[in-house]
Coordinates of C-alpha atoms in Angstrom, one line a residue:
X1 CA 15.6 24.7 44.6
X2 CA 13.0 23.3 42.0
X3 CA 14.2 20.1 39.9
X4 CA 14.0 19.7 36.3
X5 CA 13.0 16.4 34.7
X6 CA 13.1 16.1 30.8
X7 CA 11.6 13.1 28.8
X8 CA 13.9 13.0 25.9
X9 CA 12.9 11.2 22.4
X10 CA 16.1 9.8 20.7
X11 CA 14.5 9.1 17.5
X12 CA 14.6 5.6 15.7
X13 CA 18.7 5.3 16.2
X14 CA 21.4 7.2 14.5
X15 CA 22.5 10.5 15.6
X16 CA 21.3 12.1 12.4
X17 CA 17.8 11.7 13.9
X18 CA 18.5 13.3 17.1
X19 CA 17.0 16.9 17.4
X20 CA 19.1 19.8 18.7
X21 CA 16.6 20.3 21.5
X22 CA 17.2 16.6 22.6
X23 CA 20.8 16.9 22.5
X24 CA 20.7 19.9 24.6
X25 CA 18.7 18.3 27.0
X26 CA 20.8 15.3 27.4
X27 CA 24.0 17.6 27.8
X28 CA 22.1 19.5 30.6
X29 CA 21.2 16.6 32.8
X30 CA 23.0 15.3 35.8
X31 CA 21.6 12.4 35.4
X32 CA 20.0 9.8 33.0
X33 CA 17.3 7.4 33.4
X34 CA 16.2 4.6 30.9
X35 CA 16.1 1.4 29.4
X36 CA 19.4 0.0 29.1
X37 CA 19.8 -0.3 25.4
X38 CA 18.7 3.2 24.7
X39 CA 21.0 4.6 27.4
X40 CA 23.6 3.1 25.3
X41 CA 23.0 5.2 22.6
X42 CA 24.0 8.3 24.5
X43 CA 27.3 9.3 24.8
X44 CA 29.1 9.0 28.1
X45 CA 29.5 12.4 29.8
X46 CA 31.9 12.8 32.9
X47 CA 30.0 13.7 35.9
X48 CA 26.7 12.4 34.5
X49 CA 25.1 9.5 36.4
X50 CA 23.4 6.6 34.3
X51 CA 20.6 4.4 35.7
X52 CA 19.5 1.5 33.5
X53 CA 16.6 -0.6 33.8
X54 CA 14.6 -3.2 32.2
X55 CA 12.2 -2.6 29.4
X56 CA 9.1 -3.6 31.4
X57 CA 9.9 -1.1 34.5
X58 CA 8.7 2.2 32.9
X59 CA 6.6 2.9 36.2
X60 CA 9.5 2.2 38.6
X61 CA 11.9 4.2 36.2
X62 CA 9.5 7.3 36.1
X63 CA 9.1 7.2 39.9
X64 CA 13.1 6.7 40.5
X65 CA 13.8 9.8 38.1
X66 CA 11.0 12.2 39.6
X67 CA 12.4 11.4 43.0
X68 CA 15.8 12.6 42.0
X69 CA 14.6 15.5 40.2
X70 CA 12.5 16.4 43.4
X71 CA 16.2 16.8 45.1
X72 CA 16.9 19.6 42.9
X73 CA 18.6 18.0 40.1
X74 CA 18.4 18.2 36.5
X75 CA 17.3 14.8 35.2
X76 CA 16.7 13.4 31.9
X77 CA 14.6 10.2 30.8
X78 CA 15.5 8.8 27.5
X79 CA 12.8 7.0 25.3
X80 CA 13.6 5.6 22.1
X81 CA 11.5 7.3 19.1
X82 CA 9.1 10.0 20.3
X83 CA 8.6 9.6 24.1
X84 CA 4.8 10.4 23.8
X85 CA 4.2 7.4 21.4
X86 CA 3.6 4.0 23.4
X87 CA 6.9 5.3 25.6
X88 CA 8.1 7.1 28.7
X89 CA 6.0 10.3 28.5
X90 CA 2.8 8.8 29.7
X91 CA 4.6 6.7 32.2
X92 CA 5.9 10.1 34.1
X93 CA 2.7 11.8 33.7
X94 CA 0.8 8.9 35.7
X95 CA 3.6 8.9 38.2
X96 CA 2.8 12.7 38.7
X97 CA -0.7 12.2 38.8
X98 CA -0.7 9.8 41.9
X99 CA 2.4 11.3 43.5
X100 CA 3.2 13.7 46.1
X101 CA 2.3 17.3 45.6
X102 CA 6.0 18.2 45.4
X103 CA 6.2 16.4 42.2
X104 CA 3.8 18.5 40.4
X105 CA 5.8 21.6 41.0
X106 CA 9.0 20.2 38.9
X107 CA 9.8 21.7 35.8
X108 CA 8.7 19.1 33.3
X109 CA 9.8 19.2 29.5
X110 CA 8.7 16.8 27.1
X111 CA 11.4 16.6 24.1
X112 CA 9.6 15.3 21.0
X113 CA 11.8 12.9 18.7
X114 CA 11.2 10.8 15.4
X115 CA 8.9 7.9 16.2
X116 CA 9.3 4.7 14.3
X117 CA 6.0 5.0 12.5
X118 CA 7.6 8.3 10.7
X119 CA 10.9 6.8 10.2
X120 CA 9.5 3.6 8.4
X121 CA 7.0 5.6 6.3
X122 CA 9.6 7.7 5.2
X123 CA 11.9 4.8 3.8
X124 CA 8.9 3.3 2.0
X125 CA 7.5 6.7 0.4
X126 CA 4.4 8.2 2.0
X127 CA 2.0 5.2 3.2
X128 CA 1.0 7.9 6.1
X129 CA -0.3 10.4 3.2
X130 CA -4.0 10.4 4.4
X131 CA -5.7 9.6 7.6
X132 CA -3.9 6.9 9.7
X133 CA -3.7 5.4 13.3
X134 CA -1.2 3.6 15.3
X135 CA -1.9 0.5 17.5
X136 CA 0.3 -1.5 19.8
X137 CA -0.2 -5.2 19.5
X138 CA 1.3 -5.6 23.2
X139 CA -1.7 -6.9 25.3
X140 CA 0.6 -6.6 28.6
X141 CA -1.2 -3.3 29.5
X142 CA -4.3 -3.8 27.8
X143 CA -6.8 -6.8 27.1
X144 CA -6.4 -8.5 23.5
X145 CA -10.2 -8.1 23.0
X146 CA -9.8 -4.4 23.1
X147 CA -6.9 -4.6 20.6
X148 CA -9.2 -6.7 18.3
X149 CA -11.9 -4.2 18.7
X150 CA -9.7 -1.2 17.7
X151 CA -8.0 -3.2 14.5
X152 CA -11.5 -4.2 13.2
X153 CA -12.7 -0.4 13.8
X154 CA -9.5 1.3 12.2
X155 CA -9.6 -0.9 9.1
X156 CA -13.4 -0.8 8.5
X157 CA -12.9 3.0 8.8
X158 CA -10.3 3.0 6.1
X159 CA -7.3 4.3 8.2
X160 CA -3.6 3.2 7.4
X161 CA -2.6 1.3 10.4
X162 CA 1.0 1.5 11.9
X163 CA 1.4 -1.5 14.4
X164 CA 3.8 -1.1 17.0
X165 CA 5.3 -4.1 19.3
X166 CA 4.2 -6.7 16.9
X167 CA 5.9 -9.9 18.2
X168 CA 7.7 -11.1 21.2
X169 CA 8.9 -14.2 22.8
X170 CA 6.0 -14.1 25.2
X171 CA 3.6 -12.9 22.6
X172 CA 4.3 -15.3 19.6
X173 CA 0.8 -15.2 18.0
X174 CA -0.8 -11.7 18.3
X175 CA 0.3 -10.6 14.7
X176 CA -0.8 -13.4 12.9
X177 CA -4.2 -12.8 14.2
X178 CA -3.9 -9.2 13.6
X179 CA -3.4 -9.9 9.9
X180 CA -6.5 -12.4 10.1
X181 CA -8.4 -9.6 11.4
X182 CA -7.5 -7.1 9.0
X183 CA -8.0 -9.6 6.2
X184 CA -11.7 -9.4 6.9
X185 CA -11.9 -5.7 6.0
X186 CA -9.0 -5.3 3.3
X187 CA -8.2 -6.9 -0.1
X188 CA -5.3 -9.5 -0.1
X189 CA -3.3 -7.0 -2.3
X190 CA -3.2 -4.4 0.3
X191 CA 0.2 -3.1 0.7
X192 CA 2.1 -3.9 3.9
X193 CA 5.5 -2.4 4.8
X194 CA 7.8 -4.1 7.3
X195 CA 10.6 -1.8 8.6
X196 CA 13.0 -3.3 11.2
X197 CA 15.8 -1.3 13.0
X198 CA 15.3 1.6 10.7
X199 CA 18.1 4.2 11.5
X200 CA 20.3 1.6 13.1
X201 CA 22.7 -1.1 12.1
X202 CA 21.0 -3.9 10.3
X203 CA 18.1 -1.7 9.1
X204 CA 15.6 -3.4 6.5
X205 CA 12.5 -2.5 4.8
X206 CA 10.4 -4.9 2.9
X207 CA 7.2 -4.1 1.0
X208 CA 4.8 -7.1 0.6
X209 CA 0.7 -7.6 0.6
X210 CA -1.6 -8.5 3.5
X211 CA -2.1 -12.0 1.6
X212 CA 2.0 -12.5 2.3
X213 CA 2.3 -10.9 5.3
X214 CA 2.4 -13.7 7.6
X215 CA 5.3 -15.2 5.6
X216 CA 7.6 -12.0 6.7
X217 CA 9.7 -12.3 9.9
X218 CA 9.2 -9.6 12.6
X219 CA 10.2 -9.1 16.2
X220 CA 10.0 -6.0 18.6
X221 CA 12.4 -4.1 16.4
X222 CA 9.8 -4.2 13.7
X223 CA 7.4 -1.6 12.9
X224 CA 4.6 -2.5 10.4
X225 CA 2.5 -0.2 8.1
X226 CA -0.8 -1.8 6.8
X227 CA -2.2 0.3 3.8
X228 CA -5.8 1.0 3.6
X229 CA -7.9 0.4 0.5
X230 CA -6.7 3.4 -1.2
X231 CA -2.9 2.7 -0.6
X232 CA -0.5 1.9 -3.7
X233 CA 2.8 0.7 -4.7
X234 CA 4.6 2.6 -7.6
X235 CA 7.3 0.0 -9.0
X236 CA 10.5 1.4 -10.1
X237 CA 12.7 -0.6 -12.2
X238 CA 16.2 -0.9 -10.5
X239 CA 15.0 1.1 -7.4
X240 CA 12.8 0.3 -4.6
X241 CA 9.1 0.7 -4.8
X242 CA 7.4 3.9 -3.5
X243 CA 4.1 3.0 -1.2
X244 CA 1.8 6.1 -0.8
X245 CA -1.8 6.7 0.1
X246 CA -3.4 9.4 -1.7
X247 CA -4.4 12.4 0.2
X248 CA -7.7 12.7 -1.9
X249 CA -10.2 10.0 -1.3
X250 CA -13.7 9.6 -3.3
X251 CA -16.8 10.4 -1.7
X252 CA -18.6 7.7 0.1
X253 CA -22.1 7.2 -0.5
X254 CA -24.5 7.4 2.3

């Protein structure tokens, strides 16, 4: 009997953002694996086992879920946002690459979800309206020097940049350093969007400038979008501003 492993994106929070495919995959699973706060977002179903773990145990979590599926079970690994964006899908693929051959025979399904970058962008307007990229500021799995090179390259090339994992207790200084690096390429007035817990209780969205961005509090529940030189803010009296990046860009001289 061949087992099945679904890696399921829960979206940013509220059930409104859970796709029908994701909901069906969760219902079909005999066992759920995931970071405990994400598992808490999934309703308890009789007969379905739950295996929670810490957020730094992605590799072990993926291996445990694959072992369970290899026994012929239908298993789901839950992931916040989209499982393919700084999340569990890559961990599962990595585990399969170096694992017993039997794991490659499993029915593997990646179920997409709304990632934080898209949820925050929708609240702000259309800051991702033109070319953009996403960079994680966590140096737990890659050196900070590489993050610096990528930030410099993205900003100098004119990308809007979504910053994941901006600050944690163990990483208190990286965000300020990132803003300083971006400030070498972008004007002080460049729009910056801070979205915290979008789609969950306590949601907040703030729009500021690159010069003032260091004064805005952020944590691991925060997604930050740094605009490009083309990104604009439309003031609306009595309503929140709209941030957008035009789809048309003037021709760059050679």
